[in-house]
Every structure is written in structure tokens, then in C-alpha cells.
Coordinates of C-alpha atoms in Angstrom, one line a residue:
M939 CA -3.3 -5.4 24.5
G940 CA -4.2 -1.7 24.3
K941 CA -3.2 0.6 21.4
K942 CA -1.0 2.7 23.6
Q943 CA 0.9 -0.4 24.7
K944 CA 1.2 -1.5 21.1
R945 CA 2.6 1.9 20.1
T946 CA 5.1 1.8 22.9
I947 CA 6.2 -1.8 22.2
F948 CA 6.4 -1.0 18.5
L949 CA 8.8 1.9 19.2
L950 CA 10.9 -0.1 21.6
L951 CA 11.1 -3.0 19.2
G952 CA 12.1 -0.6 16.4
A953 CA 14.9 0.8 18.5
L954 CA 16.1 -2.7 19.5
L955 CA 16.1 -3.8 15.8
V956 CA 18.1 -0.7 14.8
V957 CA 20.7 -1.5 17.4
A958 CA 20.7 -5.2 16.6
A959 CA 21.1 -4.5 12.9
A960 CA 23.9 -2.1 13.5
I961 CA 25.8 -4.7 15.6
A962 CA 25.1 -7.4 13.0
V963 CA 26.5 -5.2 10.3
L964 CA 29.6 -4.5 12.3
L965 CA 30.1 -8.2 13.0
L966 CA 29.5 -9.3 9.4
L967 CA 31.5 -6.7 7.5
P968 CA 34.6 -8.3 6.0
E969 CA 38.0 -7.0 7.0
K970 CA 39.0 -4.1 4.8
E971 CA 41.7 -5.1 2.3
E972 CA 44.5 -2.7 1.4
G973 CA 43.2 -0.3 -1.1
G974 CA 39.8 -2.0 -1.1
Q975 CA 36.3 -0.6 -0.4
D976 CA 34.2 -0.9 2.7
G977 CA 31.2 -3.2 2.5
P978 CA 30.0 -5.9 0.0
S979 CA 28.7 -3.4 -2.6
V980 CA 29.2 -3.5 -6.4
V981 CA 28.6 0.0 -7.8
L982 CA 27.2 -0.2 -11.4
T983 CA 26.4 3.5 -11.9
D984 CA 27.5 6.5 -9.9
R985 CA 26.1 9.8 -11.3
P986 CA 25.1 13.1 -9.5
V987 CA 21.4 13.2 -8.7
D988 CA 20.9 16.3 -10.7
E989 CA 22.0 14.4 -13.9
V990 CA 19.1 12.0 -13.5
A991 CA 16.3 13.1 -15.9
S992 CA 13.9 10.3 -15.2
L993 CA 13.2 6.8 -13.9
A994 CA 10.7 4.5 -15.7
V995 CA 9.6 1.3 -13.9
E996 CA 7.6 -1.6 -15.3
N997 CA 6.7 -4.8 -13.4
E998 CA 3.8 -7.0 -12.3
K999 CA 2.6 -4.1 -10.0
G1000 CA 2.2 -1.7 -13.0
S1001 CA 4.3 1.1 -14.3
Y1002 CA 5.3 4.6 -13.3
Q1003 CA 7.7 7.4 -14.2
F1004 CA 9.7 9.5 -11.8
I1005 CA 10.7 12.7 -13.5
Q1006 CA 13.0 15.6 -12.5
A1007 CA 11.0 18.5 -13.8
T1008 CA 13.6 21.1 -12.5
T1009 CA 16.7 20.6 -10.5
G1010 CA 15.6 19.0 -7.2
S1011 CA 11.9 19.0 -8.1
W1012 CA 10.4 15.7 -8.9
Q1013 CA 7.1 14.5 -10.3
V1014 CA 5.2 11.2 -10.7
P1015 CA 2.6 11.9 -13.5
S1016 CA 0.4 9.0 -12.6
L1017 CA -0.1 10.5 -9.1
G1018 CA -1.0 14.0 -10.3
D1019 CA -1.1 16.4 -7.4
I1020 CA -0.9 13.8 -4.6
P1021 CA 2.0 14.8 -2.3
L1022 CA 5.1 12.8 -2.5
G1023 CA 7.2 12.0 0.7
K1024 CA 10.3 14.1 0.9
N1025 CA 12.4 11.2 2.2
K1026 CA 11.0 9.0 -0.5
I1027 CA 11.9 11.5 -3.2
Y1028 CA 15.4 11.6 -1.9
E1029 CA 15.8 7.8 -1.7
C1030 CA 14.3 7.2 -5.1
S1031 CA 16.5 9.9 -6.8
K1032 CA 19.6 8.6 -5.0
T1033 CA 18.8 5.0 -6.0
A1034 CA 18.5 6.0 -9.7
A1035 CA 21.8 8.0 -9.6
K1036 CA 23.8 5.2 -7.9
I1037 CA 22.7 1.7 -8.8
S1038 CA 24.5 -1.0 -6.8
A1039 CA 24.4 -4.7 -6.2
T1040 CA 25.5 -6.9 -3.3
Q1041 CA 27.5 -9.1 -5.6
K1042 CA 28.0 -10.4 -9.1
V1043 CA 26.7 -14.0 -9.2
S1044 CA 27.5 -14.9 -12.8
D1045 CA 29.2 -13.7 -16.0
S1046 CA 27.4 -16.1 -18.3
A1047 CA 24.1 -15.8 -20.2
D1048 CA 23.8 -19.5 -19.8
D1049 CA 22.7 -18.9 -16.2
N1050 CA 19.7 -16.7 -17.1
A1051 CA 17.2 -19.4 -16.4
K1052 CA 18.8 -20.2 -13.1
Y1053 CA 18.2 -16.7 -11.9
G1054 CA 14.8 -16.1 -13.6
L1055 CA 16.2 -13.9 -16.3
D1056 CA 15.0 -16.1 -19.2
Q1057 CA 11.6 -14.5 -18.7
I1058 CA 12.0 -10.9 -17.6
Q1059 CA 9.8 -10.0 -14.6
G1060 CA 10.3 -6.3 -14.6
T1061 CA 12.5 -3.4 -15.9
A1062 CA 13.8 -0.1 -14.6
T1063 CA 15.2 2.5 -17.0
V1064 CA 17.2 5.5 -15.8
T1065 CA 17.7 8.3 -18.4
Y1066 CA 20.3 11.0 -17.8
T1067 CA 20.3 14.6 -18.8
D1068 CA 23.0 13.9 -21.4
G1069 CA 20.6 11.6 -23.3
T1070 CA 22.3 8.3 -22.2
S1071 CA 20.4 5.7 -20.2
V1072 CA 20.8 2.4 -18.4
K1073 CA 18.1 -0.3 -18.3
L1074 CA 17.9 -3.0 -15.6
E1075 CA 16.1 -6.3 -16.2
F1076 CA 14.9 -8.2 -13.1
G1077 CA 14.5 -12.0 -12.5
D1078 CA 13.7 -14.1 -9.5
E1079 CA 13.3 -12.8 -5.9
I1080 CA 16.1 -13.8 -3.5
D1081 CA 15.3 -15.6 -0.3
G1082 CA 15.3 -13.1 2.4
G1083 CA 14.6 -10.2 0.0
G1084 CA 16.1 -8.6 -3.1
R1085 CA 16.2 -9.7 -6.7
Y1086 CA 18.6 -11.0 -9.4
F1087 CA 19.1 -8.5 -12.2
R1088 CA 21.3 -7.6 -15.1
I1089 CA 22.0 -4.5 -17.3
A1090 CA 20.1 -5.0 -20.6
G1091 CA 22.4 -6.1 -23.4
K1092 CA 25.1 -7.5 -21.0
D1093 CA 25.6 -11.0 -19.7
A1094 CA 26.7 -10.3 -16.1
I1095 CA 24.1 -11.2 -13.5
Y1096 CA 23.9 -9.5 -10.1
A1097 CA 22.1 -9.9 -6.8
G1098 CA 20.6 -6.8 -5.3
S1099 CA 19.2 -6.1 -1.8
A1100 CA 15.6 -5.2 -1.2
N1101 CA 16.6 -1.8 0.1
A1102 CA 18.9 -1.0 -2.8
L1103 CA 16.2 -2.0 -5.4
A1104 CA 13.1 -0.8 -3.5
Y1105 CA 12.2 2.0 -5.9
L1106 CA 13.5 0.2 -9.0
T1107 CA 11.1 -2.8 -8.4
G1108 CA 8.2 -1.0 -6.7
Q1109 CA 5.2 1.1 -7.7
D1110 CA 4.1 4.7 -7.6
L1111 CA 2.2 4.1 -4.4
D1112 CA 5.6 3.7 -2.7
L1113 CA 6.3 7.4 -3.3
I1114 CA 3.2 8.9 -1.7
D1115 CA 3.6 10.9 1.4
L1116 CA 2.3 8.9 4.4
E1117 CA 2.2 11.8 6.8
L1118 CA -1.6 12.5 7.1
S1119 CA -1.3 15.3 9.7
P1120 CA 0.6 18.5 9.2
Y1121 CA 1.3 18.8 12.9
D1122 CA 4.5 17.4 14.5
S1123 CA 5.8 17.4 18.0
T1124 CA 6.9 21.0 17.7
S1125 CA 3.8 22.4 16.0
S1126 CA 0.9 20.6 17.7
D1127 CA 0.4 23.7 20.0
N1128 CA -0.4 25.7 16.8
L1129 CA -3.5 23.6 16.3
K1130 CA -6.5 25.9 16.7
R1131 CA -9.3 23.3 16.6
A1132 CA -9.8 19.5 16.4
E1133 CA -13.1 17.8 15.9
F1134 CA -13.5 14.1 16.7
Q1135 CA -16.3 11.7 15.7
N1136 CA -16.2 8.2 17.1
A1137 CA -18.3 5.9 19.2
S1138 CA -18.7 8.6 21.9
G1139 CA -20.3 11.0 19.3
V1140 CA -18.9 14.3 18.1
F1141 CA -16.8 16.5 20.4
V1142 CA -14.5 19.5 19.7
I1143 CA -11.2 20.6 21.2
E1144 CA -10.4 24.3 20.8
N1145 CA -7.1 26.1 21.5
I1146 CA -7.5 28.7 24.3
Q1147 CA -3.9 29.5 25.0
S1148 CA -4.5 33.2 24.1
Q1149 CA -6.9 33.5 26.9
Q1150 CA -4.3 32.5 29.5
V1151 CA -6.8 30.3 31.5
T1152 CA -5.5 29.0 34.8
D1153 CA -7.1 27.5 37.8
G1154 CA -6.4 28.1 41.5
Y1155 CA -3.6 25.5 41.5
G1156 CA -1.3 26.7 38.8
N1157 CA -2.7 24.5 36.0
F1158 CA -2.5 26.3 32.6
F1159 CA -5.2 25.2 30.2
K1160 CA -4.3 25.0 26.5
Y1161 CA -7.5 23.6 25.2
R1162 CA -11.2 23.4 26.0
V1163 CA -13.4 20.5 25.1
S1164 CA -17.1 20.7 24.2
G1165 CA -19.7 18.2 23.1
A1166 CA -21.0 15.4 25.3
A1167 CA -18.7 16.8 28.0
Q1168 CA -17.6 20.4 28.5
G1169 CA -14.6 21.8 30.3
Y1170 CA -10.9 22.1 30.1
V1171 CA -8.5 19.5 28.6
D1172 CA -6.5 18.1 31.4
P1173 CA -2.9 19.4 31.2
A1174 CA -1.4 15.9 32.1
F1175 CA -3.5 14.3 29.4
F1176 CA -2.4 16.9 26.9
A1177 CA 1.3 16.4 27.7
E1178 CA 1.0 12.6 27.4
N1179 CA -1.4 12.1 24.6
F1180 CA -2.3 15.1 22.6
T1181 CA 0.6 15.1 20.2
N1182 CA -0.2 11.5 19.3
L1183 CA -3.8 12.5 18.6
V1184 CA -2.9 15.1 16.0
Q1185 CA 0.4 13.7 14.7
F1186 CA 0.0 10.4 12.9
R1187 CA 1.3 8.5 9.9
A1188 CA -0.1 5.8 7.6
S1189 CA 1.6 2.5 7.2
S1190 CA 1.2 2.4 3.5
A1191 CA -0.8 3.6 0.5
I1192 CA -2.8 0.9 -1.2
A1193 CA -5.0 2.4 -3.8
V1194 CA -5.3 5.6 -5.9
D1195 CA -8.6 6.8 -7.4
P1196 CA -10.6 4.0 -5.7
T1197 CA -13.8 2.9 -7.4
P1198 CA -17.2 2.9 -5.6
E1199 CA -16.8 -0.8 -5.1
Q1200 CA -13.4 -0.4 -3.6
L1201 CA -14.6 2.3 -1.2
A1202 CA -17.4 0.0 -0.1
G1203 CA -14.9 -2.8 0.5
Y1204 CA -12.7 -0.6 2.6
G1205 CA -15.7 0.8 4.6
L1206 CA -15.0 4.3 3.2
D1207 CA -18.3 4.7 1.5
A1208 CA -19.8 5.4 4.9
P1209 CA -16.9 6.1 7.3
Q1210 CA -17.3 5.0 10.9
S1211 CA -15.5 8.1 12.2
Y1212 CA -13.4 11.1 11.3
L1213 CA -10.9 13.6 12.7
L1214 CA -11.0 17.2 11.5
L1215 CA -7.9 19.2 12.3
G1216 CA -7.6 23.0 11.9
E1217 CA -10.0 25.5 10.5
G1218 CA -11.1 26.9 7.2
D1219 CA -9.2 26.1 4.0
S1220 CA -6.2 24.8 5.9
A1221 CA -8.2 22.2 7.7
I1222 CA -7.6 18.5 7.0
K1223 CA -10.1 15.7 7.5
V1224 CA -9.2 12.0 7.9
L1225 CA -11.9 9.5 7.3
I1226 CA -11.7 6.0 9.0
G1227 CA -13.3 3.0 7.3
R1228 CA -13.5 -0.6 8.5
A1229 CA -11.0 -2.4 10.6
D1230 CA -9.1 -5.4 9.2
G1231 CA -7.2 -7.1 12.1
D1232 CA -4.8 -4.6 13.5
I1233 CA -5.2 -2.0 10.8
Y1234 CA -7.8 0.5 9.6
Y1235 CA -8.5 1.7 6.1
A1236 CA -8.5 5.5 5.9
M1237 CA -8.5 8.4 3.5
R1238 CA -7.6 12.1 3.9
D1239 CA -10.4 14.2 2.5
G1240 CA -9.4 15.7 -0.9
Y1241 CA -6.7 13.0 -1.5
P1242 CA -7.9 10.2 -3.8
V1243 CA -5.8 7.7 -1.9
V1244 CA -6.7 4.8 0.4
F1245 CA -4.2 4.3 3.3
K1246 CA -3.6 1.7 5.9
L1247 CA -3.3 2.9 9.5
A1248 CA -2.1 0.8 12.4
D1249 CA -4.7 0.6 15.1
Y1250 CA -2.3 2.2 17.7
V1251 CA -2.0 5.2 15.4
V1252 CA -5.7 6.1 15.6
N1253 CA -5.9 5.9 19.4
W1254 CA -8.5 8.7 19.3
L1255 CA -11.1 6.2 18.1
E1256 CA -11.6 5.0 21.7
I1257 CA -11.3 8.3 23.5
S1258 CA -14.3 9.9 25.0
P1259 CA -14.6 13.6 25.9
F1260 CA -14.8 12.6 29.5
D1261 CA -11.3 11.0 29.3
I1262 CA -10.0 14.4 28.2
L1263 CA -11.6 16.5 30.8
N1264 CA -9.5 18.0 33.6
K1265 CA -10.3 16.3 36.9
Y1266 CA -11.2 19.7 38.3
A1267 CA -13.5 20.6 35.4
T1268 CA -15.4 23.2 37.4
A1269 CA -12.1 24.8 38.7
P1270 CA -12.4 28.5 38.6
A1271 CA -9.2 30.2 39.7
M1272 CA -9.4 31.1 43.4
D1273 CA -8.6 34.7 42.8
Q1274 CA -11.9 35.0 40.8
V1275 CA -14.0 33.6 43.6
R1276 CA -15.4 35.4 46.7
E1277 CA -17.3 32.5 48.3
V1278 CA -18.2 28.8 47.8
T1279 CA -21.2 27.2 49.4
L1280 CA -21.7 23.5 49.7
D1281 CA -25.2 22.4 50.4
I1282 CA -25.7 18.7 51.2
G1283 CA -29.3 17.9 52.1
G1284 CA -29.9 21.4 53.5
E1285 CA -26.7 21.4 55.6
K1286 CA -24.5 24.2 54.4
T1287 CA -20.7 24.7 54.5
V1288 CA -19.6 28.2 53.4
L1289 CA -16.0 28.8 52.4
A1290 CA -15.0 32.5 52.0
V1291 CA -11.7 33.3 50.3
T1292 CA -9.6 35.6 52.3
D1293 CA -6.4 35.7 50.2
A1294 CA -6.2 33.7 47.0
A1295 CA -2.4 34.2 46.8
T1296 CA -1.8 32.2 50.0
R1297 CA -5.0 30.1 49.5
T1298 CA -6.4 31.1 52.9
G1299 CA -10.0 31.5 53.9
T1300 CA -12.7 30.8 56.4
C1301 CA -15.1 28.0 56.9
N1302 CA -18.5 29.0 58.3
G1303 CA -16.8 32.2 59.5
Q1304 CA -14.0 30.4 61.3
A1305 CA -10.3 30.7 60.2
T1306 CA -8.9 27.5 58.7
D1307 CA -5.5 26.0 58.0
A1308 CA -4.3 27.2 54.6
K1309 CA -3.4 23.7 53.4
L1310 CA -6.8 22.3 54.5
F1311 CA -8.6 25.2 52.9
G1312 CA -6.8 24.7 49.6
E1313 CA -7.6 21.0 49.6
M1314 CA -11.3 21.6 50.3
Y1315 CA -11.5 24.2 47.6
Q1316 CA -9.9 21.8 45.1
L1317 CA -12.4 19.0 46.2
L1318 CA -15.3 21.4 45.6
C1319 CA -14.0 22.1 42.1
S1320 CA -13.9 18.4 41.3
A1321 CA -17.6 17.9 40.7
R1322 CA -17.1 16.7 37.2
P1323 CA -19.0 14.1 35.1
E1324 CA -17.3 10.9 34.1
E1325 CA -19.7 9.5 31.5
Q1326 CA -22.6 10.4 29.3
T1327 CA -26.1 10.7 30.8
G1328 CA -27.6 8.1 28.6
S1329 CA -31.0 7.0 29.7
A1330 CA -30.4 7.9 33.4
Q1331 CA -33.5 9.4 35.1
K1332 CA -32.9 12.4 37.4
G1333 CA -34.1 11.9 40.9
E1334 CA -33.9 14.3 43.9
Q1335 CA -31.2 16.9 44.3
V1336 CA -28.7 15.6 46.9
A1337 CA -26.1 18.4 46.8
A1338 CA -25.2 21.8 45.3
I1339 CA -22.0 23.7 45.0
T1340 CA -22.4 27.4 44.4
F1341 CA -19.4 29.5 43.3
T1342 CA -19.9 33.2 43.9
Y1343 CA -17.5 35.3 41.9
N1344 CA -16.0 38.7 42.8
D1345 CA -18.3 40.4 40.4
G1346 CA -21.4 38.8 42.1
S1347 CA -22.1 36.3 39.3
Q1348 CA -22.6 32.6 40.2
D1349 CA -22.1 29.1 38.8
V1350 CA -24.1 26.3 40.4
M1351 CA -23.1 22.7 40.3
A1352 CA -26.0 20.5 41.3
L1353 CA -25.9 16.8 42.0
F1354 CA -29.0 14.6 41.6
S1355 CA -29.6 10.9 42.5
T1356 CA -30.4 8.4 39.7
E1357 CA -31.8 4.9 39.7
S1358 CA -28.3 3.6 38.8
R1359 CA -26.9 5.0 42.1
K1360 CA -24.8 7.4 40.1
L1361 CA -25.0 11.1 40.3
L1362 CA -26.3 13.3 37.6
V1363 CA -24.2 16.5 37.4
Q1364 CA -25.7 19.7 36.3
K1365 CA -24.1 23.1 35.7
N1366 CA -26.5 26.0 35.9
G1367 CA -29.4 23.7 35.0
Q1368 CA -27.7 22.0 32.1
D1369 CA -27.0 18.2 32.3
L1370 CA -23.3 17.5 32.0
G1371 CA -23.2 13.7 32.7
L1372 CA -22.9 11.1 35.4
A1373 CA -20.4 10.8 38.3
R1374 CA -19.9 8.1 40.8
R1375 CA -21.7 8.2 44.1
A1376 CA -18.3 8.4 45.7
L1377 CA -18.2 12.2 44.9
L1378 CA -21.0 12.9 47.3
D1379 CA -19.4 10.8 50.0
A1380 CA -16.1 12.7 49.5
L1381 CA -17.8 16.1 49.7
K1382 CA -19.5 15.1 53.0
Q1383 CA -16.3 13.7 54.5
G1384 CA -14.3 16.7 53.3
A1385 CA -16.6 19.2 54.9
E1386 CA -16.5 17.3 58.2
N1387 CA -12.7 17.0 58.1
L1388 CA -12.1 20.7 57.3
Q1389 CA -14.2 21.8 60.3
A1390 CA -12.4 19.3 62.5
G1391 CA -9.0 20.4 61.3
K1392 CA -8.2 17.1 59.7
Q1393 CA -6.7 16.3 56.3
V1394 CA -9.1 16.7 53.4
S1395 CA -8.7 14.1 50.6
K1396 CA -9.1 15.4 47.1
Q1397 CA -9.5 11.9 45.7
W1398 CA -12.9 10.2 45.1

């Protein structure tokens, strides 16, 4: 199953689970008694969040403090300057202010052993701004999630849900921001530059929106790709995939200040790939280590944190620059072109642009149907490479497409045979990559159909 499919399935399953959970909650909620409270919750503390001075947690995972430095501003000293997740800060502070249980299970200290409270397995101490505090002591885990706990110095024993106790029984890693990219669905267009390094090598995508680049068919190009392949990023590809390429989130944080041995174990001593987003001091670089099943280990450059990333999140690992190219990679806007000459084995077809606005022109001096002329022009612009040249050896030239611009300058797309029966594509003498032999067949058939007044297929 591909990463894109996994991502889609994951999102659909998440939505279904949310709906199912909501239905289950509605079905399982007890009927509200007169004067009673909604839901099976026992509230043990209920203070305003700004009255929480700190939370101190100790358990088998380690210890950490969550401190309100100023009103609404929280710190975790053990994490230093590592960014904390905004939602995580909110949930942790809310949990510390309002501690609740699903039910009271006992009022007797005689039941401590029954619930694992004869040997305390962790504590969480909330200190308030007035100097008072409450300390929770945790026992055994509950089947299905959650723990048994009590307030220190009291006999009553409670059962708490995993969600309600998450930040009281967790670790500082749980509070780290998992958003590794600063770009979201509304800001991805602000990305100026993205540099990818994967199995296809290194390639760069640059924002060119300020240049207002369009082709003769109304496509507006937002980005240009360079590297193993050169051209414009396909608008359809951009719309479907690009946000996912620059907007991604880790599954979890698993280590802070990793040792050299840990880095080697995660494959981050010599990362297999990276993604660099942005420019200058504001740029971020995400390093990808080894794969472990369906996850990858990763680090964001400058953050001493090792993350786990689901494989469907890093879908750019399998993307080549040729996947990104617009199908009509050589497509100059028709209003910039005076004439296009197709030369196949010495047999020439000359298209002269009469009126770019109506996409009309002549073929070898004869007037043509506007629709057919437009289709042929688009076909001529489709001489794009589909894969890297590799070890392919250039044979004889089999075709050339020459675009002559209004200012007299020219671009020449030349096609050469290879021993692999693919075509080597050159632009102005520079190798761009390989295309299928079907391109040459399509050009031959297109020229014949245009002159015969038949439909020209743009597909090959």
C-alpha cells in the first residue's frame, strides 16, 4: 500500500473513530438525575488555570516540572528552549487545574495492595500560587487505559482515565511540539524555496509567483524545479500534493539530547535524506534517518530531539523531480512565440502563430482550424523528460523542435535515439533526461493529422 493511500486511510479511519466514539459516548452516558451532573466524572480539584504555579511529575519514565513563569506562559526546564506544543500546554495546564477521576473505587486503605498503591509507582504534585498543593500517588494501570490513584494522606482510591491523567503520568517528551514545519494549508504559498535530497538526488523547488509565469493554455506556474530535471512544477501536482510536502507532523518525540550511540542507532549520524524549507536564518532542515517498519526516525536541525515520523508523512522521500514537472515542461506562452518548427528526419512542419489570443495560426503557410492548431502547439510543448539519463548513450538525432520568439531568440528541443529505445531530450544542447519513444510517434502523427484536418492527440 502506498504512503498516499495510507495517509488517506488514516484520515478516514480517524474521522470514523471520532464519529463512533461520539455515538458510543451518547449511548453509554447515564440518564441525568435531577440536580445531578452530566457524565461519570468525580472532580477532585477545580481551580482557575492561572492559579497553578507548577506541576511536578515523577514516575518510571523520569521526572519533569511544568512551571507557569508568567500568566499564560509555561516552561519545562528539562527541555530548555525546545518548543512546546500549544495544545499540549493548554491540556497540561487544564489537567493540573482540574483533576478528575472516573469513579471512586474504595474508601479503605486496606485496598491499597489491591490497586497497586502499597508500592507507589509515580507521583504528580500540583502547587498553587497561594502556596497550597495537592499530591497524587499512582498505582496499577487499569485494563483499557488509565490508572488507580489517591491523594497523598487520604484513604480514598480513584480510577482515572488515560486522557484525564495523560500529563500527570507522562514525561516531558509528551509536551514537545510535534509540528516540524512552520507551513500550514494557508501559508504554504509563502514558501520561497524547498530543497529535497532523496534517492533521486538533490533537487530544488523555487517560488516564482512574483514572475506571473503562465503558458499558452492558462496554467499559472507557482514554482520552478531544478536539479536532475528542470522546468515548472505542474499546477495539478501542486494542488494535490505540495501542501503535504511542506506541512508535516511527527508522531512522537522519543529522545532529547541523543548520544552519538543513539544517533547511530536511529540512522541519524549519517541521514539518508533531508528536506530544507525556506531561506536564510528562517530556513528549517529536517533530517531523515533509518526506517523501522512504517516509521522513520528524524530530527529537525537545531533541535536536539529525535522524532518518529509515519512513512506516509514523508511522502517526498519517493518523489523524483520528474514526477513534479509540468507535462508541458517546454511550454512557452503562445503570445511569446512567433513560430515553431518541427523537424523529424529532415521533414519539417512549420507552425506560425497568427493570433495567440484566439490560438490561431498557419501550418506550412496554410490556415488551420484553431482547435487543431492549439492541440498541435500543446503537443510540441510536451517534449519533456520523464526520467534521469543514467548511463544511456546518445545516438543519432531523430527530431528537433525549435521555438522562435517574438524577439528573435530561440529554444531548441532536440530528441536523440538511445540503445534503450528511449529518447534523450536536450534543450539548447543540455541533456534533460529520457522520454518514451512514444513521444516521437505522437509528434509524427500529430503533424500528419494537423495537415489532414484531423484531431491531434496531445497524449503520448
